[in-house]
PDB file of C-alpha atoms in Angstrom:
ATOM      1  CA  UNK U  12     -10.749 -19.817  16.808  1.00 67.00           C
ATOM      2  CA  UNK U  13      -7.733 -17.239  17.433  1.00 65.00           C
ATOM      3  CA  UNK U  14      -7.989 -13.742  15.545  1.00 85.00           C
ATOM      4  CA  UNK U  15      -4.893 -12.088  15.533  1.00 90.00           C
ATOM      5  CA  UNK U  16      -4.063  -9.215  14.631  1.00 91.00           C
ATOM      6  CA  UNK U  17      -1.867  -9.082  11.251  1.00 91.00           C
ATOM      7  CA  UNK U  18      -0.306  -6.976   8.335  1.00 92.00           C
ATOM      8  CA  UNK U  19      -2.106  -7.604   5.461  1.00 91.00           C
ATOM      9  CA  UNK U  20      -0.235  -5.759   2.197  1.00 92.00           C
ATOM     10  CA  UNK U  21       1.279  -2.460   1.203  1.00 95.00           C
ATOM     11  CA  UNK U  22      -0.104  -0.386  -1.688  1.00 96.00           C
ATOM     12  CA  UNK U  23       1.211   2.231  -3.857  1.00 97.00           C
ATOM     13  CA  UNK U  24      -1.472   4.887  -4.553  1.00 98.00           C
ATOM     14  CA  UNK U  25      -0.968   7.181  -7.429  1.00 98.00           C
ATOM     15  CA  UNK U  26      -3.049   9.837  -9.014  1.00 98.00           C
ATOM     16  CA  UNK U  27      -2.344  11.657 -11.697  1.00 98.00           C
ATOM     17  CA  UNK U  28      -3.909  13.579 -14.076  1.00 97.00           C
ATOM     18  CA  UNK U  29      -1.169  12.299 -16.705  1.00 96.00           C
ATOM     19  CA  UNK U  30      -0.981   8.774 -18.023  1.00 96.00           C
ATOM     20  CA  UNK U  31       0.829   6.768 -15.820  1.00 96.00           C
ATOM     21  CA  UNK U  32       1.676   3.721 -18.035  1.00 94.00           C
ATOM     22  CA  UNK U  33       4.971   5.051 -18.838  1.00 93.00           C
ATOM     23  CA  UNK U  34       5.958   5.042 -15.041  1.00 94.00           C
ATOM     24  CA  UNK U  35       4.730   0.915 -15.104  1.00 94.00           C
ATOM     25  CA  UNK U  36       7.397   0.239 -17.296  1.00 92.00           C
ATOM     26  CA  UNK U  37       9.716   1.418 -15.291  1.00 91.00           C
ATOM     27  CA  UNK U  38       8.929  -0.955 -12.359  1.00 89.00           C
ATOM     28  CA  UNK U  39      11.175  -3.939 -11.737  1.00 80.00           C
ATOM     29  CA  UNK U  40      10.225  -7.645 -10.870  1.00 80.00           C
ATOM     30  CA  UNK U  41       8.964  -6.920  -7.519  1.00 81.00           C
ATOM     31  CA  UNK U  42       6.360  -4.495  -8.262  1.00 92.00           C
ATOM     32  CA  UNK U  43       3.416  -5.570  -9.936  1.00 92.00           C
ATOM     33  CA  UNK U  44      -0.115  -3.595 -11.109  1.00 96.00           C
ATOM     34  CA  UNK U  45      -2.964  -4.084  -9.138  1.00 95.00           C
ATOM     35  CA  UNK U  46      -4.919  -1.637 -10.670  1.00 96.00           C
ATOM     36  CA  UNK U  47      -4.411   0.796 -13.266  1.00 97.00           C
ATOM     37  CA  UNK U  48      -7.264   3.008 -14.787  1.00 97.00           C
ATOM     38  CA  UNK U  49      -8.706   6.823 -16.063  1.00 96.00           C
ATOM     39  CA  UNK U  50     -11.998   8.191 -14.285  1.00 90.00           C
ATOM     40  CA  UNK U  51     -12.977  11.161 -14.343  1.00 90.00           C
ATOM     41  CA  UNK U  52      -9.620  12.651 -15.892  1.00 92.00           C
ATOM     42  CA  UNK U  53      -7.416  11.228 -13.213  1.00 97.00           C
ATOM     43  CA  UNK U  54      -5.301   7.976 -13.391  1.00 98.00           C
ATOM     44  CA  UNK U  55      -5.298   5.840 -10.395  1.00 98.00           C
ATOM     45  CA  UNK U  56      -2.316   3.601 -10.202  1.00 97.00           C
ATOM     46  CA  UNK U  57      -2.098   0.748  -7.303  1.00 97.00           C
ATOM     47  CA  UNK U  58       1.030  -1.231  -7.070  1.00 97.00           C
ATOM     48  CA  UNK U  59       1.747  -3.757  -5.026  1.00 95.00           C
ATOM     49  CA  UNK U  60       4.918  -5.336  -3.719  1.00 89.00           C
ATOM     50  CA  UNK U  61       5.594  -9.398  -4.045  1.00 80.00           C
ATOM     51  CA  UNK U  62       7.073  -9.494  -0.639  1.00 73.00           C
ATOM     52  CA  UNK U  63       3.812  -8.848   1.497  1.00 69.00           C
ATOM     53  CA  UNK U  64       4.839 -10.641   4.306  1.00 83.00           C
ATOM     54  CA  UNK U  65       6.950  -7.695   6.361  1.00 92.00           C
ATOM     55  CA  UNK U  66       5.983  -3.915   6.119  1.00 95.00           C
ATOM     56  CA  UNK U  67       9.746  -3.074   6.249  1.00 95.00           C
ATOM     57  CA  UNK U  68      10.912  -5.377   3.604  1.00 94.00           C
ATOM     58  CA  UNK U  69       7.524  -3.793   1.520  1.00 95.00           C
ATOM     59  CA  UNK U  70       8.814  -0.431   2.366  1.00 96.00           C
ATOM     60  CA  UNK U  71      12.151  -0.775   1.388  1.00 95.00           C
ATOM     61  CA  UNK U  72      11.627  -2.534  -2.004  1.00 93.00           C
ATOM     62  CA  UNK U  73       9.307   0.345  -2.766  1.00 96.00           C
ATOM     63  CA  UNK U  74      11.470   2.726  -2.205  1.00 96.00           C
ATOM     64  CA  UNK U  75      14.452   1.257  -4.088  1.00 94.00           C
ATOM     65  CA  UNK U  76      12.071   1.005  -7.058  1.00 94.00           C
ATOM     66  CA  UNK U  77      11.479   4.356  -6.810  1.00 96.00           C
ATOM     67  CA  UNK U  78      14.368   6.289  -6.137  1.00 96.00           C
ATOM     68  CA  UNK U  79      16.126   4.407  -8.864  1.00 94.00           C
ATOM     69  CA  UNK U  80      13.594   5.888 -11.797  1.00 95.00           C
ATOM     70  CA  UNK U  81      14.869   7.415 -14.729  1.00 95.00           C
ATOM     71  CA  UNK U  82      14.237  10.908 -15.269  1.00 95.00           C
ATOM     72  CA  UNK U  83      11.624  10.841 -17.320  1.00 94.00           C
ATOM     73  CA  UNK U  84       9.611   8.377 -15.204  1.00 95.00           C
ATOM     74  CA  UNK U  85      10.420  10.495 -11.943  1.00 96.00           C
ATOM     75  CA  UNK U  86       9.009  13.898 -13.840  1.00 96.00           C
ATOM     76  CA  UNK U  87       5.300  11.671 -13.916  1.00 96.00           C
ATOM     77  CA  UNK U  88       5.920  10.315 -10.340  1.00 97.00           C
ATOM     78  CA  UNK U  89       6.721  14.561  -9.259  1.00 97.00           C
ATOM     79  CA  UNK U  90       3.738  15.385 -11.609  1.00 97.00           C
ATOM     80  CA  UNK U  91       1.563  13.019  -9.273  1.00 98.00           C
ATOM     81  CA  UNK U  92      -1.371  14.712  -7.530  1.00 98.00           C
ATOM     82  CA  UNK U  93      -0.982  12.467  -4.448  1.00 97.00           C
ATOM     83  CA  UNK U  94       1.319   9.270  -3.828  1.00 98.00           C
ATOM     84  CA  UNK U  95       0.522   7.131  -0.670  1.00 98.00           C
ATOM     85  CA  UNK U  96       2.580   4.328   0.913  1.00 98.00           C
ATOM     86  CA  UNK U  97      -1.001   2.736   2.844  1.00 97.00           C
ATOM     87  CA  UNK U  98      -0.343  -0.086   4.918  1.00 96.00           C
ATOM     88  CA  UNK U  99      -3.029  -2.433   4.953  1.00 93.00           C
ATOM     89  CA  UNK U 100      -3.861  -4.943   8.388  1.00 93.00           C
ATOM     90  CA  UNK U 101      -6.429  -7.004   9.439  1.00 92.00           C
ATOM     91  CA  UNK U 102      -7.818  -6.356  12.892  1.00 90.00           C
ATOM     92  CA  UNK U 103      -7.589  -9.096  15.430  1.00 88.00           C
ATOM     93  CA  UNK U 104      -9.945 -10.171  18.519  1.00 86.00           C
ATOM     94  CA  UNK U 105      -6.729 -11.365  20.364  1.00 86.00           C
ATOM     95  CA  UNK U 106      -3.502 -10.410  22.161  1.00 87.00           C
ATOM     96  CA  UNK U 107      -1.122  -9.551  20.987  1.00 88.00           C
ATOM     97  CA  UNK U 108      -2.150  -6.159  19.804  1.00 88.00           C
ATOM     98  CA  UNK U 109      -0.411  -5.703  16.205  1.00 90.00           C
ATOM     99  CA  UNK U 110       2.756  -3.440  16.579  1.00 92.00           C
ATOM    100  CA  UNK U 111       4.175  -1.870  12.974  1.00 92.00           C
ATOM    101  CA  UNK U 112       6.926   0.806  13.676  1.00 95.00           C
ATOM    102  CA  UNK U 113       8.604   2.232  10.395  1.00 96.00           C
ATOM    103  CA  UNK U 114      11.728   3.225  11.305  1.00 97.00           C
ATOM    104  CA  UNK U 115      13.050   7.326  11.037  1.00 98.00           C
ATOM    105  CA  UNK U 116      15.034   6.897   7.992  1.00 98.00           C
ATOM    106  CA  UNK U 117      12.269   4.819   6.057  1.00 98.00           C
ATOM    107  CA  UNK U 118       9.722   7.544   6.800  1.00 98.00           C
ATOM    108  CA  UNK U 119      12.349  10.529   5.417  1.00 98.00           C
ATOM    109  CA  UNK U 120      12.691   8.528   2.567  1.00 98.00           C
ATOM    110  CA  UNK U 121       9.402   8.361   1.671  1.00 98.00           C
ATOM    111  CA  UNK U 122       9.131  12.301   2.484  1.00 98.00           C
ATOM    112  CA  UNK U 123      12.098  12.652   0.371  1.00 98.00           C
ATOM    113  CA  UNK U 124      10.279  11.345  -2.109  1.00 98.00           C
ATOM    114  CA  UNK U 125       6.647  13.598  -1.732  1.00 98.00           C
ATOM    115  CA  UNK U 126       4.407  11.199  -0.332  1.00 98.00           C
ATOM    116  CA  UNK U 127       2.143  10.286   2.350  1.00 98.00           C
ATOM    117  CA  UNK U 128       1.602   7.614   4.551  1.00 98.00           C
ATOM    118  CA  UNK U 129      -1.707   5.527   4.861  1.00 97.00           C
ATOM    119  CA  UNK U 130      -3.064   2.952   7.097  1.00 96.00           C
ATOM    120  CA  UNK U 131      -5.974   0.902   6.792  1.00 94.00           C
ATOM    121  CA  UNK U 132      -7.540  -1.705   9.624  1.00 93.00           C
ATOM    122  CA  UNK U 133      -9.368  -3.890   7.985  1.00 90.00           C
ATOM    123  CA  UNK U 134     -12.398  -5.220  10.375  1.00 89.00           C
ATOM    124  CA  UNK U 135     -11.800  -8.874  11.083  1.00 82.00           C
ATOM    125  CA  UNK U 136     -14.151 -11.386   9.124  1.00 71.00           C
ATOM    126  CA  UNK U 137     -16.459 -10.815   6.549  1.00 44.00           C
ATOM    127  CA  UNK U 138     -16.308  -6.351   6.525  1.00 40.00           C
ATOM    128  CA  UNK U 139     -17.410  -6.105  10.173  1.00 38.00           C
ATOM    129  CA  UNK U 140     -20.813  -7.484   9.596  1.00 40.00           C
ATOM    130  CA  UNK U 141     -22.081  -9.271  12.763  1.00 40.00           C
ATOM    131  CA  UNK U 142     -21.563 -12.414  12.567  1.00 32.00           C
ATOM    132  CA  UNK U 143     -24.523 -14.630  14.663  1.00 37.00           C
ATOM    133  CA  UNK U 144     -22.581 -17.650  14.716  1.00 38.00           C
ATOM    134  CA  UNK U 145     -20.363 -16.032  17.274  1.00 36.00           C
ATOM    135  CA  UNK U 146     -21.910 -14.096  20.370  1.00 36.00           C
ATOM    136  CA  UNK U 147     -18.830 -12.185  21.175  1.00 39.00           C
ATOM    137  CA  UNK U 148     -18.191 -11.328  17.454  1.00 35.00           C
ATOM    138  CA  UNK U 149     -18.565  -7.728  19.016  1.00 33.00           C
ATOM    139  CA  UNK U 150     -15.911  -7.630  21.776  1.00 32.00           C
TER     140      UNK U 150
END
């Protein structure tokens, strides 16, 4: 069986310590809530794009979303304690190696805009638990 390498998603991470359902109703079409919930007096907001197929396309409908707030939902996105663009991919056991580059003005953008970028490598299969089924689950 071939294990490739591949992008999985890209999340928006908020926290705030303000509500952030105001800011949700600003989103358009392409942005949808994949989580949304208060602990410990913070709000944790994780959006997700429709288009998860490209990290570029991701990245750019994000940031369209974004830039093009209102005021009012821009003064909770600048009131956020962090925001994180984290790329999400599953590791492979195969060539070819899995090559993302997010182009120079994509990356000012999103500094333009206060936030950080994440990335997350998933372990292939079920969480990186060794699987016995396959002796060279492990190379």
């Amino acid at each position: 069986m071939v294990t490739l390498s591949h992008f999985l998603n890209l999340d928006l991470v908020l926290r705030s310590k303000s509500d952030l359902t105001e800011l949700i109703a600003h989103l358009d079409q392409g942005v949808y809530v994949l989580h949304h919930q208060e602990h410990e007096q913070e709000f944790l907001l994780v959006l997700e794009t429709t288009d998860a197929l490209d990290p570029i396309v991701c990245t750019e409908q994000f940031l369209t979303v974004i830039e093009a707030l209102p005021e009012p939902a821009k003064a909770l996105w600048n009131g956020c304690t962090s925001r994180t663009f984290s790329y999400g991919s599953e590791g492979g056991r195969e060539f070819p190696a899995l090559d993302i580059t997010i182009p120079a003005d994509l990356v000012l953008r999103i500094a333009a805009l206060g936030a950080a970028i994440g990335i997350t490598v998933y372990p292939h299969g079920n969480a990186g638990a060794e699987r016995k089924d396959e002796p060279d689950a492990l190379s």
